[in-house]
mmCIF file of N, CA and C in Angstrom:
data_model
loop_
_atom_site.group_PDB
_atom_site.id
_atom_site.type_symbol
_atom_site.label_atom_id
_atom_site.label_comp_id
_atom_site.label_asym_id
_atom_site.label_seq_id
_atom_site.Cartn_x
_atom_site.Cartn_y
_atom_site.Cartn_z
ATOM 1 N N UNK A 29 39.357 -116.521 88.425
ATOM 2 C CA UNK A 29 38.435 -117.498 88.905
ATOM 3 C C UNK A 29 37.032 -117.007 88.722
ATOM 4 N N UNK A 30 36.145 -117.883 88.226
ATOM 5 C CA UNK A 30 34.786 -117.521 87.983
ATOM 6 C C UNK A 30 33.911 -118.409 88.855
ATOM 7 N N UNK A 31 32.736 -117.814 89.234
ATOM 8 C CA UNK A 31 31.769 -118.584 90.043
ATOM 9 C C UNK A 31 31.496 -119.899 89.310
ATOM 10 N N UNK A 32 31.578 -120.964 90.021
ATOM 11 C CA UNK A 32 31.215 -122.308 89.393
ATOM 12 C C UNK A 32 32.354 -122.891 88.608
ATOM 13 N N UNK A 33 33.528 -122.282 88.553
ATOM 14 C CA UNK A 33 34.601 -122.868 87.818
ATOM 15 C C UNK A 33 35.178 -124.028 88.530
ATOM 16 N N UNK A 34 35.822 -124.944 87.742
ATOM 17 C CA UNK A 34 36.359 -126.099 88.431
ATOM 18 C C UNK A 34 37.360 -126.766 87.479
ATOM 19 N N UNK A 35 38.079 -127.706 88.045
ATOM 20 C CA UNK A 35 39.035 -128.496 87.268
ATOM 21 C C UNK A 35 38.392 -129.758 86.880
ATOM 22 N N UNK A 36 38.377 -130.113 85.557
ATOM 23 C CA UNK A 36 37.800 -131.385 85.081
ATOM 24 C C UNK A 36 38.692 -132.501 85.430
ATOM 25 N N UNK A 37 38.132 -133.580 86.087
ATOM 26 C CA UNK A 37 38.839 -134.759 86.368
ATOM 27 C C UNK A 37 40.027 -134.466 87.296
ATOM 28 N N UNK A 38 40.918 -135.420 87.329
ATOM 29 C CA UNK A 38 42.042 -135.325 88.290
ATOM 30 C C UNK A 38 43.249 -134.596 87.712
ATOM 31 N N UNK A 39 43.031 -133.521 86.965
ATOM 32 C CA UNK A 39 44.120 -132.758 86.341
ATOM 33 C C UNK A 39 44.942 -132.144 87.450
ATOM 34 N N UNK A 40 46.224 -132.026 87.165
ATOM 35 C CA UNK A 40 47.104 -131.422 88.147
ATOM 36 C C UNK A 40 47.119 -129.905 87.933
ATOM 37 N N UNK A 41 47.168 -129.231 89.130
ATOM 38 C CA UNK A 41 47.259 -127.813 89.080
ATOM 39 C C UNK A 41 48.677 -127.463 89.321
ATOM 40 N N UNK A 42 49.311 -126.724 88.325
ATOM 41 C CA UNK A 42 50.703 -126.433 88.476
ATOM 42 C C UNK A 42 51.015 -125.320 89.487
ATOM 43 N N UNK A 43 50.012 -124.737 90.038
ATOM 44 C CA UNK A 43 50.219 -123.621 90.996
ATOM 45 C C UNK A 43 50.726 -124.195 92.317
ATOM 46 N N UNK A 44 51.492 -123.297 93.000
ATOM 47 C CA UNK A 44 51.883 -123.634 94.417
ATOM 48 C C UNK A 44 50.693 -123.337 95.314
ATOM 49 N N UNK A 45 50.840 -123.976 96.522
ATOM 50 C CA UNK A 45 49.773 -123.736 97.471
ATOM 51 C C UNK A 45 49.617 -122.242 97.777
ATOM 52 N N UNK A 46 50.750 -121.514 97.959
ATOM 53 C CA UNK A 46 50.764 -120.047 98.149
ATOM 54 C C UNK A 46 49.984 -119.353 97.051
ATOM 55 N N UNK A 47 50.279 -119.732 95.844
ATOM 56 C CA UNK A 47 49.583 -119.033 94.705
ATOM 57 C C UNK A 47 48.048 -119.283 94.742
ATOM 58 N N UNK A 48 47.674 -120.495 94.940
ATOM 59 C CA UNK A 48 46.261 -120.874 95.035
ATOM 60 C C UNK A 48 45.560 -120.116 96.187
ATOM 61 N N UNK A 49 46.112 -120.064 97.360
ATOM 62 C CA UNK A 49 45.516 -119.344 98.542
ATOM 63 C C UNK A 49 45.507 -117.850 98.187
ATOM 64 N N UNK A 50 46.558 -117.329 97.611
ATOM 65 C CA UNK A 50 46.580 -115.889 97.238
ATOM 66 C C UNK A 50 45.389 -115.531 96.227
ATOM 67 N N UNK A 51 45.241 -116.494 95.282
ATOM 68 C CA UNK A 51 44.177 -116.231 94.245
ATOM 69 C C UNK A 51 42.828 -116.255 94.920
ATOM 70 N N UNK A 52 42.583 -117.252 95.817
ATOM 71 C CA UNK A 52 41.350 -117.322 96.462
ATOM 72 C C UNK A 52 41.086 -116.108 97.424
ATOM 73 N N UNK A 53 42.119 -115.619 98.076
ATOM 74 C CA UNK A 53 42.011 -114.443 98.882
ATOM 75 C C UNK A 53 41.652 -113.272 98.035
ATOM 76 N N UNK A 54 42.309 -113.099 96.925
ATOM 77 C CA UNK A 54 42.001 -112.005 95.976
ATOM 78 C C UNK A 54 40.571 -111.947 95.519
ATOM 79 N N UNK A 55 39.876 -113.082 95.598
ATOM 80 C CA UNK A 55 38.435 -113.230 95.165
ATOM 81 C C UNK A 55 37.534 -113.249 96.417
ATOM 82 N N UNK A 56 38.073 -112.773 97.617
ATOM 83 C CA UNK A 56 37.198 -112.664 98.778
ATOM 84 C C UNK A 56 37.126 -113.855 99.672
ATOM 85 N N UNK A 57 37.822 -114.939 99.385
ATOM 86 C CA UNK A 57 37.773 -116.150 100.202
ATOM 87 C C UNK A 57 38.858 -115.987 101.323
ATOM 88 N N UNK A 58 38.558 -115.273 102.361
ATOM 89 C CA UNK A 58 39.514 -114.948 103.427
ATOM 90 C C UNK A 58 39.392 -115.820 104.700
ATOM 91 N N UNK A 59 38.258 -116.471 104.840
ATOM 92 C CA UNK A 59 38.090 -117.325 106.034
ATOM 93 C C UNK A 59 38.836 -118.614 105.980
ATOM 94 N N UNK A 60 38.893 -119.262 107.154
ATOM 95 C CA UNK A 60 39.586 -120.609 107.165
ATOM 96 C C UNK A 60 38.601 -121.699 107.669
ATOM 97 N N UNK A 61 38.619 -122.809 106.990
ATOM 98 C CA UNK A 61 37.857 -123.983 107.348
ATOM 99 C C UNK A 61 38.816 -125.113 107.665
ATOM 100 N N UNK A 62 38.344 -126.007 108.521
ATOM 101 C CA UNK A 62 39.110 -127.226 108.845
ATOM 102 C C UNK A 62 38.190 -128.480 108.733
ATOM 103 N N UNK A 63 38.837 -129.583 108.413
ATOM 104 C CA UNK A 63 38.101 -130.828 108.302
ATOM 105 C C UNK A 63 37.961 -131.450 109.702
ATOM 106 N N UNK A 64 36.783 -132.044 109.903
ATOM 107 C CA UNK A 64 36.539 -132.737 111.161
ATOM 108 C C UNK A 64 36.142 -134.151 110.952
ATOM 109 N N UNK A 65 36.581 -135.042 111.762
ATOM 110 C CA UNK A 65 36.242 -136.456 111.575
ATOM 111 C C UNK A 65 34.756 -136.572 111.608
ATOM 112 N N UNK A 66 34.303 -137.457 110.699
ATOM 113 C CA UNK A 66 32.861 -137.684 110.566
ATOM 114 C C UNK A 66 32.310 -136.959 109.385
ATOM 115 N N UNK A 67 33.091 -136.198 108.677
ATOM 116 C CA UNK A 67 32.676 -135.504 107.412
ATOM 117 C C UNK A 67 32.226 -134.108 107.528
ATOM 118 N N UNK A 68 32.446 -133.499 108.704
ATOM 119 C CA UNK A 68 32.075 -132.067 108.918
ATOM 120 C C UNK A 68 33.175 -131.118 108.542
ATOM 121 N N UNK A 69 32.858 -129.885 108.348
ATOM 122 C CA UNK A 69 33.849 -128.825 108.081
ATOM 123 C C UNK A 69 33.553 -127.753 109.165
ATOM 124 N N UNK A 70 34.650 -127.326 109.866
ATOM 125 C CA UNK A 70 34.454 -126.356 110.890
ATOM 126 C C UNK A 70 34.896 -125.008 110.334
ATOM 127 N N UNK A 71 34.056 -123.983 110.607
ATOM 128 C CA UNK A 71 34.340 -122.583 110.204
ATOM 129 C C UNK A 71 35.134 -121.907 111.304
ATOM 130 N N UNK A 72 36.278 -121.321 110.905
ATOM 131 C CA UNK A 72 37.123 -120.617 111.834
ATOM 132 C C UNK A 72 36.525 -119.295 112.285
ATOM 133 N N UNK A 73 35.515 -118.727 111.550
ATOM 134 C CA UNK A 73 34.880 -117.502 111.891
ATOM 135 C C UNK A 73 33.763 -117.660 112.911
ATOM 136 N N UNK A 74 32.752 -118.577 112.650
ATOM 137 C CA UNK A 74 31.655 -118.685 113.556
ATOM 138 C C UNK A 74 31.792 -119.928 114.457
ATOM 139 N N UNK A 75 32.674 -120.834 114.160
ATOM 140 C CA UNK A 75 32.933 -121.990 114.992
ATOM 141 C C UNK A 75 31.964 -123.136 114.753
ATOM 142 N N UNK A 76 31.000 -123.034 113.842
ATOM 143 C CA UNK A 76 30.022 -124.055 113.601
ATOM 144 C C UNK A 76 30.639 -125.137 112.733
ATOM 145 N N UNK A 77 30.369 -126.389 113.034
ATOM 146 C CA UNK A 77 30.733 -127.510 112.189
ATOM 147 C C UNK A 77 29.523 -127.956 111.335
ATOM 148 N N UNK A 78 29.676 -127.988 110.099
ATOM 149 C CA UNK A 78 28.582 -128.296 109.221
ATOM 150 C C UNK A 78 28.994 -129.429 108.252
ATOM 151 N N UNK A 79 28.037 -130.381 107.917
ATOM 152 C CA UNK A 79 28.412 -131.529 107.035
ATOM 153 C C UNK A 79 29.017 -130.978 105.719
ATOM 154 N N UNK A 80 30.053 -131.651 105.225
ATOM 155 C CA UNK A 80 30.674 -131.186 103.987
ATOM 156 C C UNK A 80 29.751 -131.162 102.862
ATOM 157 N N UNK A 81 28.793 -132.067 102.835
ATOM 158 C CA UNK A 81 27.858 -132.090 101.672
ATOM 159 C C UNK A 81 26.881 -130.857 101.619
ATOM 160 N N UNK A 82 26.897 -130.095 102.696
ATOM 161 C CA UNK A 82 26.043 -128.860 102.730
ATOM 162 C C UNK A 82 26.796 -127.653 102.150
ATOM 163 N N UNK A 83 28.068 -127.734 101.819
ATOM 164 C CA UNK A 83 28.825 -126.673 101.303
ATOM 165 C C UNK A 83 28.563 -126.486 99.776
ATOM 166 N N UNK A 84 28.430 -125.262 99.317
ATOM 167 C CA UNK A 84 28.274 -124.990 97.918
ATOM 168 C C UNK A 84 29.686 -124.491 97.429
ATOM 169 N N UNK A 85 30.485 -125.491 96.998
ATOM 170 C CA UNK A 85 31.878 -125.214 96.576
ATOM 171 C C UNK A 85 31.892 -124.379 95.266
ATOM 172 N N UNK A 86 32.599 -123.229 95.371
ATOM 173 C CA UNK A 86 32.730 -122.335 94.253
ATOM 174 C C UNK A 86 33.888 -122.838 93.361
ATOM 175 N N UNK A 87 34.923 -123.403 93.863
ATOM 176 C CA UNK A 87 36.046 -123.868 93.102
ATOM 177 C C UNK A 87 36.900 -124.849 93.922
ATOM 178 N N UNK A 88 37.378 -125.844 93.206
ATOM 179 C CA UNK A 88 38.333 -126.817 93.835
ATOM 180 C C UNK A 88 39.583 -126.812 92.964
ATOM 181 N N UNK A 89 40.724 -126.881 93.677
ATOM 182 C CA UNK A 89 41.960 -126.988 93.035
ATOM 183 C C UNK A 89 42.718 -128.268 93.654
ATOM 184 N N UNK A 90 43.296 -129.065 92.747
ATOM 185 C CA UNK A 90 43.945 -130.247 93.222
ATOM 186 C C UNK A 90 45.420 -130.136 92.942
ATOM 187 N N UNK A 91 46.193 -130.409 93.948
ATOM 188 C CA UNK A 91 47.635 -130.325 93.849
ATOM 189 C C UNK A 91 48.223 -131.747 94.029
ATOM 190 N N UNK A 92 49.163 -132.091 93.147
ATOM 191 C CA UNK A 92 49.818 -133.374 93.282
ATOM 192 C C UNK A 92 51.254 -133.125 93.174
ATOM 193 N N UNK A 93 51.989 -133.453 94.225
ATOM 194 C CA UNK A 93 53.435 -133.221 94.184
ATOM 195 C C UNK A 93 54.173 -134.350 93.453
ATOM 196 N N UNK A 94 54.961 -133.953 92.553
ATOM 197 C CA UNK A 94 55.682 -134.894 91.662
ATOM 198 C C UNK A 94 56.520 -135.867 92.451
ATOM 199 N N UNK A 95 57.131 -135.328 93.515
ATOM 200 C CA UNK A 95 58.022 -136.192 94.333
ATOM 201 C C UNK A 95 57.706 -136.211 95.811
ATOM 202 N N UNK A 96 56.830 -135.354 96.263
ATOM 203 C CA UNK A 96 56.482 -135.217 97.701
ATOM 204 C C UNK A 96 55.061 -135.490 97.948
ATOM 205 N N UNK A 97 54.720 -136.681 98.595
ATOM 206 C CA UNK A 97 53.311 -136.956 98.891
ATOM 207 C C UNK A 97 52.657 -135.897 99.820
ATOM 208 N N UNK A 98 53.477 -135.102 100.559
ATOM 209 C CA UNK A 98 52.851 -134.054 101.340
ATOM 210 C C UNK A 98 52.288 -132.969 100.556
ATOM 211 N N UNK A 99 52.555 -132.911 99.289
ATOM 212 C CA UNK A 99 52.011 -131.910 98.339
ATOM 213 C C UNK A 99 50.659 -132.386 97.737
ATOM 214 N N UNK A 100 50.158 -133.501 98.118
ATOM 215 C CA UNK A 100 48.915 -134.024 97.541
ATOM 216 C C UNK A 100 47.727 -133.445 98.368
ATOM 217 N N UNK A 101 47.049 -132.408 97.794
ATOM 218 C CA UNK A 101 46.018 -131.754 98.548
ATOM 219 C C UNK A 101 44.980 -131.266 97.629
ATOM 220 N N UNK A 102 43.755 -131.067 98.196
ATOM 221 C CA UNK A 102 42.619 -130.425 97.544
ATOM 222 C C UNK A 102 42.395 -129.149 98.214
ATOM 223 N N UNK A 103 42.261 -128.052 97.465
ATOM 224 C CA UNK A 103 41.975 -126.724 98.125
ATOM 225 C C UNK A 103 40.604 -126.366 97.619
ATOM 226 N N UNK A 104 39.674 -126.096 98.523
ATOM 227 C CA UNK A 104 38.315 -125.740 98.172
ATOM 228 C C UNK A 104 37.951 -124.350 98.615
ATOM 229 N N UNK A 105 37.271 -123.596 97.756
ATOM 230 C CA UNK A 105 36.782 -122.223 98.157
ATOM 231 C C UNK A 105 35.288 -122.291 98.183
ATOM 232 N N UNK A 106 34.691 -121.836 99.316
ATOM 233 C CA UNK A 106 33.245 -121.939 99.507
ATOM 234 C C UNK A 106 32.742 -121.011 100.570
ATOM 235 N N UNK A 107 31.511 -120.547 100.540
ATOM 236 C CA UNK A 107 31.001 -119.863 101.669
ATOM 237 C C UNK A 107 30.477 -120.817 102.831
ATOM 238 N N UNK A 108 30.695 -120.337 104.050
ATOM 239 C CA UNK A 108 30.179 -121.188 105.177
ATOM 240 C C UNK A 108 28.654 -121.189 105.165
ATOM 241 N N UNK A 109 27.967 -122.395 105.196
ATOM 242 C CA UNK A 109 26.543 -122.383 105.190
ATOM 243 C C UNK A 109 25.876 -121.766 106.417
ATOM 244 N N UNK A 110 26.624 -121.689 107.511
ATOM 245 C CA UNK A 110 26.096 -121.145 108.791
ATOM 246 C C UNK A 110 26.179 -119.585 108.822
ATOM 247 N N UNK A 111 27.328 -119.082 108.510
ATOM 248 C CA UNK A 111 27.541 -117.605 108.655
ATOM 249 C C UNK A 111 27.799 -116.762 107.354
ATOM 250 N N UNK A 112 28.029 -117.543 106.280
ATOM 251 C CA UNK A 112 28.244 -116.880 104.929
ATOM 252 C C UNK A 112 29.676 -116.457 104.692
ATOM 253 N N UNK A 113 30.594 -116.641 105.628
ATOM 254 C CA UNK A 113 31.971 -116.301 105.418
ATOM 255 C C UNK A 113 32.607 -117.094 104.299
ATOM 256 N N UNK A 114 33.130 -116.340 103.336
ATOM 257 C CA UNK A 114 33.809 -116.971 102.144
ATOM 258 C C UNK A 114 35.218 -117.477 102.652
ATOM 259 N N UNK A 115 35.408 -118.759 102.594
ATOM 260 C CA UNK A 115 36.588 -119.337 103.161
ATOM 261 C C UNK A 115 37.271 -120.405 102.311
ATOM 262 N N UNK A 116 38.366 -120.915 102.812
ATOM 263 C CA UNK A 116 39.161 -121.888 102.110
ATOM 264 C C UNK A 116 39.442 -123.085 102.993
ATOM 265 N N UNK A 117 39.294 -124.312 102.405
ATOM 266 C CA UNK A 117 39.551 -125.528 103.075
ATOM 267 C C UNK A 117 40.721 -126.180 102.405
ATOM 268 N N UNK A 118 41.694 -126.727 103.066
ATOM 269 C CA UNK A 118 42.774 -127.504 102.501
ATOM 270 C C UNK A 118 42.656 -128.951 103.160
ATOM 271 N N UNK A 119 42.523 -129.929 102.343
ATOM 272 C CA UNK A 119 42.515 -131.310 102.831
ATOM 273 C C UNK A 119 43.514 -132.064 101.995
ATOM 274 N N UNK A 120 44.173 -133.023 102.680
ATOM 275 C CA UNK A 120 45.190 -133.851 102.120
ATOM 276 C C UNK A 120 44.476 -135.113 101.512
ATOM 277 N N UNK A 121 45.119 -135.699 100.543
ATOM 278 C CA UNK A 121 44.591 -136.995 99.976
ATOM 279 C C UNK A 121 45.910 -137.874 99.778
ATOM 280 N N UNK A 122 45.662 -139.178 99.625
ATOM 281 C CA UNK A 122 46.840 -140.078 99.410
ATOM 282 C C UNK A 122 47.423 -140.380 100.842
ATOM 283 N N UNK A 123 48.695 -140.784 100.891
ATOM 284 C CA UNK A 123 49.203 -141.313 102.085
ATOM 285 C C UNK A 123 49.292 -140.357 103.236
ATOM 286 N N UNK A 124 49.194 -139.064 102.946
ATOM 287 C CA UNK A 124 49.356 -138.034 104.036
ATOM 288 C C UNK A 124 47.897 -137.661 104.623
ATOM 289 N N UNK A 125 46.871 -138.231 103.990
ATOM 290 C CA UNK A 125 45.485 -137.828 104.474
ATOM 291 C C UNK A 125 45.180 -138.493 105.781
ATOM 292 N N UNK A 126 44.656 -137.718 106.657
ATOM 293 C CA UNK A 126 44.219 -138.205 107.957
ATOM 294 C C UNK A 126 42.733 -138.624 107.914
ATOM 295 N N UNK A 127 42.199 -139.216 108.951
ATOM 296 C CA UNK A 127 40.808 -139.628 108.935
ATOM 297 C C UNK A 127 39.789 -138.454 108.624
ATOM 298 N N UNK A 128 40.025 -137.282 109.211
ATOM 299 C CA UNK A 128 39.139 -136.168 108.965
ATOM 300 C C UNK A 128 39.183 -135.731 107.487
ATOM 301 N N UNK A 129 40.399 -135.686 106.895
ATOM 302 C CA UNK A 129 40.508 -135.363 105.452
ATOM 303 C C UNK A 129 39.765 -136.368 104.529
ATOM 304 N N UNK A 130 39.897 -137.634 104.883
ATOM 305 C CA UNK A 130 39.228 -138.659 104.089
ATOM 306 C C UNK A 130 37.703 -138.550 104.215
ATOM 307 N N UNK A 131 37.246 -138.312 105.481
ATOM 308 C CA UNK A 131 35.787 -138.214 105.725
ATOM 309 C C UNK A 131 35.185 -136.962 104.919
ATOM 310 N N UNK A 132 35.931 -135.839 104.844
ATOM 311 C CA UNK A 132 35.448 -134.671 104.159
ATOM 312 C C UNK A 132 35.473 -134.876 102.697
ATOM 313 N N UNK A 133 36.612 -135.428 102.172
ATOM 314 C CA UNK A 133 36.751 -135.682 100.762
ATOM 315 C C UNK A 133 35.639 -136.447 100.128
ATOM 316 N N UNK A 134 35.146 -137.495 100.753
ATOM 317 C CA UNK A 134 34.091 -138.329 100.166
ATOM 318 C C UNK A 134 32.720 -137.620 100.200
ATOM 319 N N UNK A 135 32.582 -136.579 101.006
ATOM 320 C CA UNK A 135 31.268 -135.927 101.099
ATOM 321 C C UNK A 135 31.261 -134.492 100.476
ATOM 322 N N UNK A 136 32.419 -133.966 100.199
ATOM 323 C CA UNK A 136 32.510 -132.587 99.617
ATOM 324 C C UNK A 136 31.978 -132.569 98.216
ATOM 325 N N UNK A 137 30.977 -131.744 97.914
ATOM 326 C CA UNK A 137 30.444 -131.624 96.569
ATOM 327 C C UNK A 137 31.406 -131.015 95.628
ATOM 328 N N UNK A 138 31.304 -131.335 94.378
ATOM 329 C CA UNK A 138 32.207 -130.668 93.337
ATOM 330 C C UNK A 138 31.456 -129.393 92.976
ATOM 331 N N UNK A 139 32.249 -128.449 92.390
ATOM 332 C CA UNK A 139 31.616 -127.195 91.984
ATOM 333 C C UNK A 139 30.632 -127.347 90.868
ATOM 334 N N UNK A 140 29.586 -126.571 90.854
ATOM 335 C CA UNK A 140 28.481 -126.695 89.836
ATOM 336 C C UNK A 140 29.057 -126.132 88.513
ATOM 337 N N UNK A 141 28.443 -126.617 87.502
ATOM 338 C CA UNK A 141 28.589 -126.063 86.190
ATOM 339 C C UNK A 141 27.820 -124.744 86.214
ATOM 340 N N UNK A 142 28.153 -123.838 85.231
ATOM 341 C CA UNK A 142 27.413 -122.556 85.209
ATOM 342 C C UNK A 142 25.908 -122.814 85.109
ATOM 343 N N UNK A 143 25.117 -122.153 85.985
ATOM 344 C CA UNK A 143 23.718 -122.311 86.044
ATOM 345 C C UNK A 143 23.271 -123.493 86.789
ATOM 346 N N UNK A 144 24.132 -124.290 87.451
ATOM 347 C CA UNK A 144 23.675 -125.452 88.207
ATOM 348 C C UNK A 144 24.196 -125.284 89.618
ATOM 349 N N UNK A 145 23.294 -125.686 90.545
ATOM 350 C CA UNK A 145 23.704 -125.560 91.978
ATOM 351 C C UNK A 145 24.554 -126.749 92.370
ATOM 352 N N UNK A 146 25.570 -126.562 93.127
ATOM 353 C CA UNK A 146 26.315 -127.710 93.650
ATOM 354 C C UNK A 146 25.441 -128.707 94.402
ATOM 355 N N UNK A 147 25.791 -130.008 94.252
ATOM 356 C CA UNK A 147 25.130 -131.025 94.994
ATOM 357 C C UNK A 147 23.727 -131.432 94.377
ATOM 358 N N UNK A 148 23.385 -130.893 93.195
ATOM 359 C CA UNK A 148 22.188 -131.232 92.557
ATOM 360 C C UNK A 148 22.392 -131.881 91.243
ATOM 361 N N UNK A 149 21.486 -132.658 90.773
ATOM 362 C CA UNK A 149 21.595 -133.191 89.481
ATOM 363 C C UNK A 149 20.406 -132.889 88.628
ATOM 364 N N UNK A 150 20.500 -132.866 87.339
ATOM 365 C CA UNK A 150 19.470 -132.429 86.518
ATOM 366 C C UNK A 150 18.447 -133.542 86.252
#
């Protein structure tokens, strides 16, 4: 995993959730984040809820289950804007997505290209 790396378009990631989480942990993303209705993300370390658009996402991985809608998830690795903890957020999409997941997905920035800050345009 490299800083600013990402998956182009809706490509499927063949990795299991366990492998993705293990990879992120190996790169220092040990904190846990959770989606909050209204488009915020709550940090499990400091307890602060921050708008999803404020996160500088280092990497996103999209999982699509071939036969199980419960496997449709986006896994994001990012530092908490409030405390700096490098953490992981798992949000569902498709039929299994709840209101909090949907709110966060529409606001979550995509990872930046090398040399570009997330959430900015040239």
